[in-house]
Structure formats: C-alpha cells, structure tokens
Amino acid sequence: MLGSILGLAIGDALGAPFEFRRRAQVAFPLPAFELPWMAFPPGTWTDDTAMARNLWRSLIERGGALDPDDVLARHLEWLGSDPPDVGIQTRLALNEAAAGTPEPAEAVFERRGPEVSAGNGSVMYCAPLGVVRVNEPDRLLDEAPVLSRLTHWDGRCQTACLAVTLAVAALVRGAAPDAAVLDILAVLSDREGGEELEFMVGEAGRSRQIDGPDQGFALFTAGIALQVAGEALGFEDGLRYVVGLGGDTDTNAAVAGALLGALHGASAIPVGWLDHLVQRDEIEREANELCALLDR
C-alpha cells in the first residue's frame, strides 16, 4: 500500500524533466534524478502528485470516504496557489467550478468536444482511491468514474481511472499481475474505450508510440501502466522503460509507479531515488496515515 503512494510520487518526479520529449530525445541510460524540472531541483514532483495529495488528504480526513465536493474544494485551493504546472483541461474545469458552473467538467466537454477531451488529468492522480478500496473493490465501479468527472467527463477518462484503481486494489491484495490485468480488461470491455485500452495494454510503446501529438491521451497512460505491471517488470526497470518512451513522461511514470509500487512494495523503490524526492518525509507520513485507514 505504501509502495503505491510513494511509487506515484517517485514516478512523477522521475519523469518530470523529460516531459513532452520524443522518444529519441530521452537519453539512455536515463539520468535519473540528475536533471531539474523547470527551475526546480531534481526530485521535484508536478501537478500529478499535487492532485493526488488533495485526494489522499481528503480520504484521510474523511476516514476513507470519497467526498467529491471536498476533493474539488482542495483542487480549487491548490489552483488558487498558482502552481507552476496545471493541465489545460483540468484548469478549464476548475475555472468553471470556481465560477459556480454545475457539472463543470461536463460543460468543458460539451464546449470542446470529444476530440480533445480524453486527457489523462484525472487518471494521473486516482491511484490512492484504489489503495483505500483494496478490500472493497466493487465500490470503485461507481467511485472511480465520479472522481474522474470532477475534471474529465469523457467516458474514456472514466474507464481509465477505473482500470487504474482496480489494478492498484488487486495488486495490493496480492493478485497475480497478469491475471489481474486480464480480469480488469474483461470488466471494462463494454465501457467506453474498453477495447482500445486492451489494445494499448499490448501495444503502447510498441506498435503504438505514445510520444506524438496525442501523448496526453488517458488510455496511453492507463495502458502503459497496466502493461508494465501486468508483465511484472521491476520497479526501477519498469519506470526507466516508461520514461524512456517519451511523451507525457511524468504522468505515465506516476501511474506506472503507483501500480509497480502496489505490486512490489515500498522496499522495491531505490533508496537513492527516495532520498531525492522533495517533501519525502511529509509524503511518507501521509501515505502511512492513508494505509492506516485499512487497519480500523
């Protein structure tokens, strides 16, 4: 459980300096935690972890209950702090929420259309919900789409969030990774984007490159994370591989890190990586508080 939360933050920080690069532009071997992100030191995380913290702090304060209004309020407070990195669709939806628009993400979806509405901004931070639903995964069938719809209304985003949270819950429970991924894809087969997600799990980064103009696609992020987890790649090897594919590297690695951390546990995260993680002590303390909810 702890591994999933730390894995999300580590993956985010690892991928941040390489965000939006093409695959051929990512150095090999990957210079892990050697480069800055924007003007910030190596180990700095982005909006992925910031929004995930909003979620897990809400879950902690609500005793494990998902309170969408509280999560949204935390997102709005965070946006008001003028963070250095906010996704386009996320900002649009939060601005609508701040203006009092009912169902703000739906309003953005209707205005922009489906062609540009399936970004990964809700997928990037949803994993903590899977952690607290490890013993009640069926609740995710309703809750994960609700969480996505705070900022991303498109059904493919909702499907991607459901896939990621179900995977986290299954891997924390100790399910065999390959079987867990196959079971999840079967559950999602009739949902919007379900068949496309199945294709991405097999072909993302292979026949279907994820570093092009549509690199922020929700099903890219969920697909590559399910791929490396289902194939049981090691934590370090898996994240180096994901970042090396280029594209939306911080988000892809954040979600992959959450799944690989759920699979392998916190002990699999390289100590040297953790030592570089900005606000590591605070994140680890909050992660332990979240995991403690399951002992009540």
Short mmCIF file of C-alpha atoms in Angstrom, two decimals:
data_model
loop_
_atom_site.label_atom_id
_atom_site.label_comp_id
_atom_site.label_asym_id
_atom_site.label_seq_id
_atom_site.Cartn_x
_atom_site.Cartn_y
_atom_site.Cartn_z
CA MET A 1 0.00 0.00 0.00
CA LEU A 2 2.73 2.42 0.98
CA GLY A 3 4.59 1.45 -2.18
CA SER A 4 1.73 2.63 -4.39
CA ILE A 5 1.66 6.14 -2.91
CA LEU A 6 5.43 6.55 -2.87
CA GLY A 7 5.63 4.98 -6.31
CA LEU A 8 3.26 7.59 -7.73
CA ALA A 9 5.33 10.49 -6.39
CA ILE A 10 8.64 8.89 -7.40
CA GLY A 11 7.42 8.16 -10.92
CA ASP A 12 6.13 11.70 -11.29
CA ALA A 13 9.44 13.23 -10.15
CA LEU A 14 11.49 10.81 -12.26
CA GLY A 15 9.60 11.63 -15.43
CA ALA A 16 9.21 15.38 -14.89
CA PRO A 17 12.47 16.58 -16.55
CA PHE A 18 11.68 14.62 -19.73
CA GLU A 19 8.06 15.71 -20.17
CA PHE A 20 6.93 16.18 -23.79
CA ARG A 21 10.17 14.89 -25.31
CA ARG A 22 10.09 12.47 -28.20
CA ARG A 23 11.39 9.00 -27.51
CA ALA A 24 14.62 9.65 -29.41
CA GLN A 25 15.27 12.74 -27.27
CA VAL A 26 15.33 10.86 -23.96
CA ALA A 27 18.90 9.97 -23.00
CA PHE A 28 19.90 6.35 -22.47
CA PRO A 29 20.81 5.35 -19.86
CA LEU A 30 18.26 7.61 -18.22
CA PRO A 31 19.85 10.27 -15.97
CA ALA A 32 17.57 9.53 -13.03
CA PHE A 33 17.14 12.39 -10.55
CA GLU A 34 20.01 14.33 -12.06
CA LEU A 35 18.13 16.99 -14.01
CA PRO A 36 15.89 19.84 -12.81
CA TRP A 37 12.24 20.25 -13.67
CA MET A 38 11.58 23.80 -14.84
CA ALA A 39 13.63 25.83 -12.33
CA PHE A 40 13.17 23.30 -9.53
CA PRO A 41 15.72 20.79 -8.25
CA PRO A 42 15.83 17.10 -9.21
CA GLY A 43 13.21 15.14 -7.29
CA THR A 44 10.53 17.82 -7.63
CA TRP A 45 7.09 16.46 -8.44
CA THR A 46 4.37 18.05 -10.57
CA ASP A 47 0.61 18.52 -10.61
CA ASP A 48 0.17 14.73 -10.69
CA THR A 49 1.34 14.34 -7.10
CA ALA A 50 -0.18 17.64 -6.01
CA MET A 51 -3.65 16.49 -7.04
CA ALA A 52 -3.06 13.01 -5.66
CA ARG A 53 -2.23 14.61 -2.32
CA ASN A 54 -5.51 16.51 -2.46
CA LEU A 55 -7.26 13.16 -2.91
CA TRP A 56 -5.42 11.20 -0.24
CA ARG A 57 -5.62 14.02 2.29
CA SER A 58 -9.37 14.15 1.74
CA LEU A 59 -9.63 10.38 2.12
CA ILE A 60 -7.64 10.53 5.35
CA GLU A 61 -9.76 13.32 6.85
CA ARG A 62 -12.99 11.60 5.76
CA GLY A 63 -11.99 8.24 7.24
CA GLY A 64 -11.68 6.64 3.81
CA ALA A 65 -14.90 8.02 2.36
CA LEU A 66 -14.76 9.64 -1.06
CA ASP A 67 -16.21 13.13 -0.73
CA PRO A 68 -16.15 14.61 -4.25
CA ASP A 69 -17.05 18.09 -3.02
CA ASP A 70 -14.16 18.09 -0.59
CA VAL A 71 -11.71 16.83 -3.22
CA LEU A 72 -12.89 19.53 -5.61
CA ALA A 73 -12.53 22.20 -2.94
CA ARG A 74 -8.94 21.09 -2.35
CA HIS A 75 -8.25 21.22 -6.08
CA LEU A 76 -9.60 24.76 -6.20
CA GLU A 77 -7.48 25.85 -3.25
CA TRP A 78 -4.44 24.34 -4.94
CA LEU A 79 -5.24 26.11 -8.21
CA GLY A 80 -5.51 29.36 -6.28
CA SER A 81 -1.94 28.90 -5.05
CA ASP A 82 -0.73 29.49 -8.63
CA PRO A 83 1.03 26.15 -9.16
CA PRO A 84 3.68 26.04 -11.88
CA ASP A 85 2.01 23.23 -13.83
CA VAL A 86 -1.71 22.67 -14.47
CA GLY A 87 -3.16 20.69 -17.35
CA ILE A 88 -5.26 22.61 -19.85
CA GLN A 89 -8.43 20.58 -19.36
CA THR A 90 -8.01 20.48 -15.60
CA ARG A 91 -7.64 24.25 -15.43
CA LEU A 92 -10.69 24.78 -17.63
CA ALA A 93 -12.85 22.52 -15.47
CA LEU A 94 -11.63 24.02 -12.21
CA ASN A 95 -12.23 27.53 -13.54
CA GLU A 96 -15.80 26.52 -14.38
CA ALA A 97 -16.18 25.08 -10.87
CA ALA A 98 -14.87 28.28 -9.33
CA ALA A 99 -17.45 30.22 -11.35
CA GLY A 100 -20.21 28.05 -9.91
CA THR A 101 -20.99 26.12 -13.11
CA PRO A 102 -22.98 22.93 -12.37
CA GLU A 103 -21.07 19.84 -13.56
CA PRO A 104 -18.08 21.92 -14.67
CA ALA A 105 -16.26 19.08 -16.43
CA GLU A 106 -19.36 18.29 -18.47
CA ALA A 107 -19.59 21.93 -19.51
CA VAL A 108 -15.98 21.83 -20.73
CA PHE A 109 -16.60 18.54 -22.54
CA GLU A 110 -19.67 19.88 -24.33
CA ARG A 111 -17.82 23.03 -25.37
CA ARG A 112 -14.61 21.39 -26.59
CA GLY A 113 -15.91 18.11 -27.99
CA PRO A 114 -14.59 14.54 -27.65
CA GLU A 115 -11.61 15.03 -29.95
CA VAL A 116 -9.67 16.91 -27.26
CA SER A 117 -11.43 15.76 -24.10
CA ALA A 118 -9.78 12.44 -23.21
CA GLY A 119 -6.70 13.80 -21.48
CA ASN A 120 -5.02 11.98 -18.62
CA GLY A 121 -5.53 14.66 -15.96
CA SER A 122 -7.87 12.55 -13.82
CA VAL A 123 -6.03 9.28 -14.42
CA MET A 124 -2.77 10.72 -13.12
CA TYR A 125 -3.94 11.10 -9.54
CA CYS A 126 -6.65 8.48 -8.97
CA ALA A 127 -4.49 5.62 -7.62
CA PRO A 128 -4.91 6.45 -3.89
CA LEU A 129 -8.60 5.61 -4.21
CA GLY A 130 -7.60 2.10 -5.22
CA VAL A 131 -5.43 1.82 -2.11
CA VAL A 132 -8.31 2.51 0.28
CA ARG A 133 -10.66 0.20 -1.66
CA VAL A 134 -8.36 -2.82 -1.54
CA ASN A 135 -10.95 -4.76 0.48
CA GLU A 136 -13.99 -3.29 -1.30
CA PRO A 137 -13.03 -3.07 -4.98
CA ASP A 138 -16.64 -3.17 -6.18
CA ARG A 139 -17.12 0.34 -4.80
CA LEU A 140 -14.68 1.56 -7.44
CA LEU A 141 -17.18 0.79 -10.20
CA ASP A 142 -19.13 3.84 -9.10
CA GLU A 143 -16.49 5.91 -7.31
CA ALA A 144 -13.70 5.99 -9.89
CA PRO A 145 -15.93 7.50 -12.62
CA VAL A 146 -17.27 10.03 -10.10
CA LEU A 147 -13.71 11.06 -9.27
CA SER A 148 -12.81 11.42 -12.94
CA ARG A 149 -15.87 13.55 -13.64
CA LEU A 150 -14.65 16.26 -11.29
CA THR A 151 -12.34 17.43 -14.08
CA HIS A 152 -12.64 14.97 -17.00
CA TRP A 153 -16.09 13.97 -18.23
CA ASP A 154 -15.11 11.89 -21.26
CA GLY A 155 -16.08 8.24 -20.80
CA ARG A 156 -12.60 7.09 -21.80
CA CYS A 157 -11.14 9.02 -18.87
CA GLN A 158 -13.64 7.40 -16.53
CA THR A 159 -12.73 3.95 -17.88
CA ALA A 160 -9.01 4.67 -17.47
CA CYS A 161 -9.50 5.78 -13.86
CA LEU A 162 -11.49 2.65 -13.13
CA ALA A 163 -8.79 0.48 -14.68
CA VAL A 164 -6.01 2.08 -12.64
CA THR A 165 -7.85 2.00 -9.32
CA LEU A 166 -8.98 -1.61 -9.82
CA ALA A 167 -5.41 -2.56 -10.67
CA VAL A 168 -3.99 -0.88 -7.58
CA ALA A 169 -6.54 -2.64 -5.35
CA ALA A 170 -5.86 -6.02 -6.95
CA LEU A 171 -2.07 -5.72 -6.78
CA VAL A 172 -2.10 -4.57 -3.16
CA ARG A 173 -4.26 -7.62 -2.37
CA GLY A 174 -1.54 -9.79 -3.87
CA ALA A 175 -3.26 -10.87 -7.08
CA ALA A 176 -1.09 -12.30 -9.83
CA PRO A 177 -0.36 -9.27 -12.04
CA ASP A 178 -1.04 -10.87 -15.41
CA ALA A 179 -4.34 -12.36 -14.27
CA ALA A 180 -5.34 -9.13 -12.55
CA VAL A 181 -4.86 -7.11 -15.73
CA LEU A 182 -6.79 -9.62 -17.83
CA ASP A 183 -9.65 -9.63 -15.34
CA ILE A 184 -9.79 -5.83 -15.33
CA LEU A 185 -9.85 -5.64 -19.11
CA ALA A 186 -12.73 -8.13 -19.14
CA VAL A 187 -14.68 -5.99 -16.67
CA LEU A 188 -14.09 -2.89 -18.79
CA SER A 189 -14.72 -4.44 -22.21
CA ASP A 190 -18.22 -2.95 -22.57
CA ARG A 191 -17.29 0.50 -21.25
CA GLU A 192 -16.31 3.39 -23.46
CA GLY A 193 -12.71 2.93 -24.52
CA GLY A 194 -12.51 -0.58 -23.09
CA GLU A 195 -11.46 -2.29 -26.32
CA GLU A 196 -9.00 0.47 -27.11
CA LEU A 197 -7.48 0.14 -23.65
CA GLU A 198 -6.98 -3.59 -24.23
CA PHE A 199 -5.08 -2.76 -27.41
CA MET A 200 -2.96 -0.19 -25.58
CA VAL A 201 -2.00 -2.64 -22.87
CA GLY A 202 -0.46 -4.83 -25.52
CA GLU A 203 0.88 -2.25 -27.96
CA ALA A 204 1.53 1.08 -26.19
CA GLY A 205 5.19 1.94 -26.75
CA ARG A 206 5.42 -0.85 -29.31
CA SER A 207 3.33 -0.66 -32.47
CA ARG A 208 1.54 2.37 -30.98
CA GLN A 209 4.01 5.06 -29.96
CA ILE A 210 2.94 7.35 -27.12
CA ASP A 211 5.24 10.33 -27.72
CA GLY A 212 3.36 12.03 -30.55
CA PRO A 213 0.92 14.96 -30.63
CA ASP A 214 -1.74 12.99 -28.71
CA GLN A 215 0.68 11.97 -25.98
CA GLY A 216 -1.57 13.09 -23.10
CA PHE A 217 -4.30 10.56 -24.02
CA ALA A 218 -5.86 8.89 -20.96
CA LEU A 219 -5.69 5.41 -22.48
CA PHE A 220 -1.97 5.79 -23.25
CA THR A 221 -1.30 6.45 -19.58
CA ALA A 222 -3.51 3.67 -18.26
CA GLY A 223 -2.38 1.26 -20.98
CA ILE A 224 1.36 1.58 -20.45
CA ALA A 225 0.94 1.35 -16.68
CA LEU A 226 -1.14 -1.82 -16.95
CA GLN A 227 1.37 -3.21 -19.44
CA VAL A 228 4.44 -2.91 -17.22
CA ALA A 229 2.55 -4.05 -14.13
CA GLY A 230 0.91 -6.99 -15.90
CA GLU A 231 4.28 -8.10 -17.24
CA ALA A 232 5.70 -7.74 -13.72
CA LEU A 233 8.62 -5.52 -14.64
CA GLY A 234 10.75 -4.49 -11.69
CA PHE A 235 10.05 -1.12 -10.11
CA GLU A 236 13.20 0.60 -11.36
CA ASP A 237 13.34 -1.16 -14.71
CA GLY A 238 9.67 -0.53 -15.35
CA LEU A 239 9.86 3.19 -14.65
CA ARG A 240 13.04 3.65 -16.66
CA TYR A 241 11.32 1.93 -19.56
CA VAL A 242 8.17 4.07 -19.31
CA VAL A 243 10.08 7.36 -19.14
CA GLY A 244 12.32 6.21 -21.98
CA LEU A 245 9.28 6.01 -24.27
CA GLY A 246 8.95 9.80 -24.14
CA GLY A 247 5.70 11.72 -24.31
CA ASP A 248 3.86 12.68 -21.13
CA THR A 249 6.61 11.10 -19.09
CA ASP A 250 5.75 12.42 -15.64
CA THR A 251 2.12 11.31 -15.78
CA ASN A 252 2.84 7.97 -17.43
CA ALA A 253 5.51 7.23 -14.84
CA ALA A 254 3.35 8.43 -11.94
CA VAL A 255 0.61 5.95 -12.81
CA ALA A 256 3.06 3.18 -13.66
CA GLY A 257 4.87 3.89 -10.38
CA ALA A 258 1.61 3.59 -8.45
CA LEU A 259 0.94 0.18 -9.99
CA LEU A 260 4.51 -1.11 -9.72
CA GLY A 261 4.68 0.15 -6.13
CA ALA A 262 1.46 -1.70 -5.36
CA LEU A 263 2.92 -4.84 -6.93
CA HIS A 264 6.42 -4.82 -5.45
CA GLY A 265 6.00 -2.75 -2.27
CA ALA A 266 7.90 0.24 -0.94
CA SER A 267 11.05 -1.82 -0.37
CA ALA A 268 11.50 -2.11 -4.14
CA ILE A 269 11.91 1.65 -4.58
CA PRO A 270 15.60 2.55 -4.82
CA VAL A 271 16.73 4.33 -1.66
CA GLY A 272 18.72 6.82 -3.71
CA TRP A 273 15.57 7.81 -5.56
CA LEU A 274 13.62 8.29 -2.34
CA ASP A 275 16.44 10.42 -0.94
CA HIS A 276 15.91 12.88 -3.80
CA LEU A 277 12.12 13.07 -3.51
CA VAL A 278 11.06 16.57 -2.49
CA GLN A 279 8.99 16.53 0.74
CA ARG A 280 9.60 12.83 1.07
CA ASP A 281 9.01 12.80 4.83
CA GLU A 282 5.64 14.54 4.53
CA ILE A 283 4.50 12.29 1.69
CA GLU A 284 5.59 9.16 3.53
CA ARG A 285 3.81 10.27 6.70
CA GLU A 286 0.60 10.98 4.81
CA ALA A 287 0.88 7.68 2.94
CA ASN A 288 1.16 5.82 6.24
CA GLU A 289 -1.91 7.66 7.52
CA LEU A 290 -3.83 6.61 4.43
CA CYS A 291 -2.77 2.99 4.79
CA ALA A 292 -3.70 3.04 8.48
CA LEU A 293 -7.34 3.52 7.46
CA LEU A 294 -7.42 -0.12 6.45
CA ASP A 295 -6.48 -1.24 9.97
CA ARG A 296 -9.50 0.39 11.58
#
